[in-house]
GROMACS .gro file of C-alpha atoms in nm:
model
  109
    1THR     CA    1  -4.314   3.621  -5.314
    2ARG     CA    2  -4.256   3.950  -5.489
    3ARG     CA    3  -3.950   3.854  -5.691
    4ASP     CA    4  -3.875   4.219  -5.773
    5LEU     CA    5  -3.837   4.310  -5.405
    6GLN     CA    6  -3.658   3.983  -5.328
    7SER     CA    7  -3.397   4.042  -5.600
    8VAL     CA    8  -3.318   4.391  -5.473
    9ALA     CA    9  -3.291   4.271  -5.113
   10LYS     CA   10  -3.072   3.973  -5.209
   11SER     CA   11  -2.837   4.193  -5.414
   12LYS     CA   12  -2.789   4.422  -5.112
   13GLY     CA   13  -2.759   4.140  -4.858
   14LEU     CA   14  -3.081   4.255  -4.687
   15PRO     CA   15  -3.366   4.047  -4.537
   16TRP     CA   16  -3.640   3.939  -4.776
   17ASP     CA   17  -3.932   4.006  -4.541
   18SER     CA   18  -4.079   4.283  -4.758
   19ALA     CA   19  -4.088   4.037  -5.050
   20LYS     CA   20  -4.277   3.781  -4.842
   21ALA     CA   21  -4.519   3.999  -4.641
   22PHE     CA   22  -4.714   4.248  -4.848
   23ASP     CA   23  -5.082   4.343  -4.877
   24LYS     CA   24  -5.297   4.044  -4.979
   25SER     CA   25  -4.994   3.812  -4.986
   26ALA     CA   26  -5.153   3.539  -4.773
   27PRO     CA   27  -5.522   3.478  -4.848
   28ILE     CA   28  -5.670   3.194  -4.643
   29SER     CA   29  -6.002   3.014  -4.616
   30ALA     CA   30  -6.199   2.962  -4.297
   31ILE     CA   31  -5.991   2.797  -4.025
   32VAL     CA   32  -6.109   2.447  -3.939
   33PRO     CA   33  -5.978   2.329  -3.600
   34ALA     CA   34  -5.806   1.991  -3.607
   35SER     CA   35  -5.830   1.742  -3.324
   36ALA     CA   36  -5.516   1.599  -3.167
   37SER     CA   37  -5.616   1.253  -3.292
   38ILE     CA   38  -5.559   1.347  -3.656
   39HIS     CA   39  -5.209   1.488  -3.605
   40SER     CA   40  -5.025   1.180  -3.737
   41ALA     CA   41  -5.260   1.158  -4.037
   42MET     CA   42  -5.202   1.527  -4.103
   43GLU     CA   43  -4.829   1.463  -4.149
   44ARG     CA   44  -4.918   1.241  -4.445
   45ALA     CA   45  -5.179   1.477  -4.589
   46LYS     CA   46  -5.124   1.569  -4.952
   47ILE     CA   47  -5.110   1.940  -5.028
   48ASN     CA   48  -5.183   2.050  -5.384
   49LEU     CA   49  -5.156   2.388  -5.553
   50SER     CA   50  -5.289   2.455  -5.899
   51VAL     CA   51  -5.284   2.768  -6.112
   52ASN     CA   52  -5.549   2.793  -6.384
   53ASP     CA   53  -5.632   2.423  -6.326
   54GLU     CA   54  -5.268   2.318  -6.384
   55ILE     CA   55  -5.102   2.139  -6.091
   56ARG     CA   56  -4.790   2.332  -5.987
   57GLN     CA   57  -4.707   2.180  -5.649
   58ILE     CA   58  -4.781   1.849  -5.477
   59ALA     CA   59  -4.623   1.748  -5.147
   60THR     CA   60  -4.693   1.601  -4.805
   61LEU     CA   61  -4.604   1.757  -4.470
   62ASP     CA   62  -4.377   1.465  -4.383
   63GLN     CA   63  -4.146   1.577  -4.667
   64MET     CA   64  -4.055   1.894  -4.477
   65ILE     CA   65  -3.716   1.914  -4.307
   66TRP     CA   66  -3.881   1.950  -3.963
   67SER     CA   67  -4.211   1.797  -3.854
   68THR     CA   68  -4.503   2.019  -3.764
   69ARG     CA   69  -4.451   1.921  -3.399
   70GLU     CA   70  -4.087   2.036  -3.415
   71ILE     CA   71  -4.181   2.363  -3.585
   72ILE     CA   72  -4.453   2.438  -3.329
   73HIS     CA   73  -4.222   2.346  -3.040
   74GLN     CA   74  -3.939   2.569  -3.163
   75LEU     CA   75  -4.166   2.864  -3.240
   76SER     CA   76  -4.336   2.836  -2.903
   77THR     CA   77  -4.000   2.895  -2.736
   78LEU     CA   78  -3.986   3.230  -2.916
   79PHE     CA   79  -4.352   3.335  -2.938
   80HIS     CA   80  -4.673   3.291  -2.742
   81LEU     CA   81  -4.871   3.078  -2.987
   82GLN     CA   82  -5.249   3.070  -2.960
   83PRO     CA   83  -5.530   2.881  -3.135
   84GLY     CA   84  -5.585   3.037  -3.476
   85ASP     CA   85  -5.225   3.153  -3.519
   86LEU     CA   86  -5.088   3.075  -3.863
   87ILE     CA   87  -4.737   2.942  -3.924
   88PHE     CA   88  -4.599   2.995  -4.271
   89THR     CA   89  -4.318   2.769  -4.392
   90GLY     CA   90  -4.141   2.726  -4.724
   91THR     CA   91  -4.294   2.563  -5.027
   92PRO     CA   92  -4.215   2.249  -5.228
   93SER     CA   93  -4.072   2.257  -5.578
   94GLY     CA   94  -4.287   2.405  -5.849
   95VAL     CA   95  -4.275   2.771  -5.748
   96GLY     CA   96  -4.351   2.999  -6.039
   97PRO     CA   97  -4.497   3.334  -6.135
   98ILE     CA   98  -4.865   3.421  -6.123
   99THR     CA   99  -5.044   3.713  -6.279
  100ALA     CA  100  -5.356   3.914  -6.200
  101GLY     CA  101  -5.663   3.712  -6.291
  102ASP     CA  102  -5.501   3.369  -6.241
  103LYS     CA  103  -5.722   3.115  -6.062
  104ILE     CA  104  -5.527   2.969  -5.770
  105GLU     CA  105  -5.658   2.667  -5.581
  106ALA     CA  106  -5.492   2.497  -5.284
  107THR     CA  107  -5.622   2.179  -5.125
  108VAL     CA  108  -5.524   1.948  -4.841
  109GLU     CA  109  -5.636   1.588  -4.881
   0.00000   0.00000   0.00000
C-alpha cells in the first residue's frame, strides 16, 4: 500500500484503489494449480512474510473473516472467474513500511 496516496484519499473520503493498485504493486511467483482434494488443507496452510529475514506476518487462511470458498462464491456472482485469476484480500497484523532494496519473502506451508 502506498501510504502517501492512501492518506490523501482517506482525508478526502475517496476510494483507496490508487494506493493499492500501482505499477509493480503485486509481484507473484509462478502459479501452481491446486487440486480440489487439498482445499481443506489449504485453509490451514501457514502464510509467512519476512522482510530482510525478519518475520513480519504469520497467519493461516482459516483466520480470515470469510473462507476461501465464501470469497470465491461471492466474487463469482459479480465477476466471471477463470483459472489463473488472482484474488487479493487483506493482510494479517504486522503490516509495516518497506524500502527500495528490502528483501521480501512470502511462503505458504
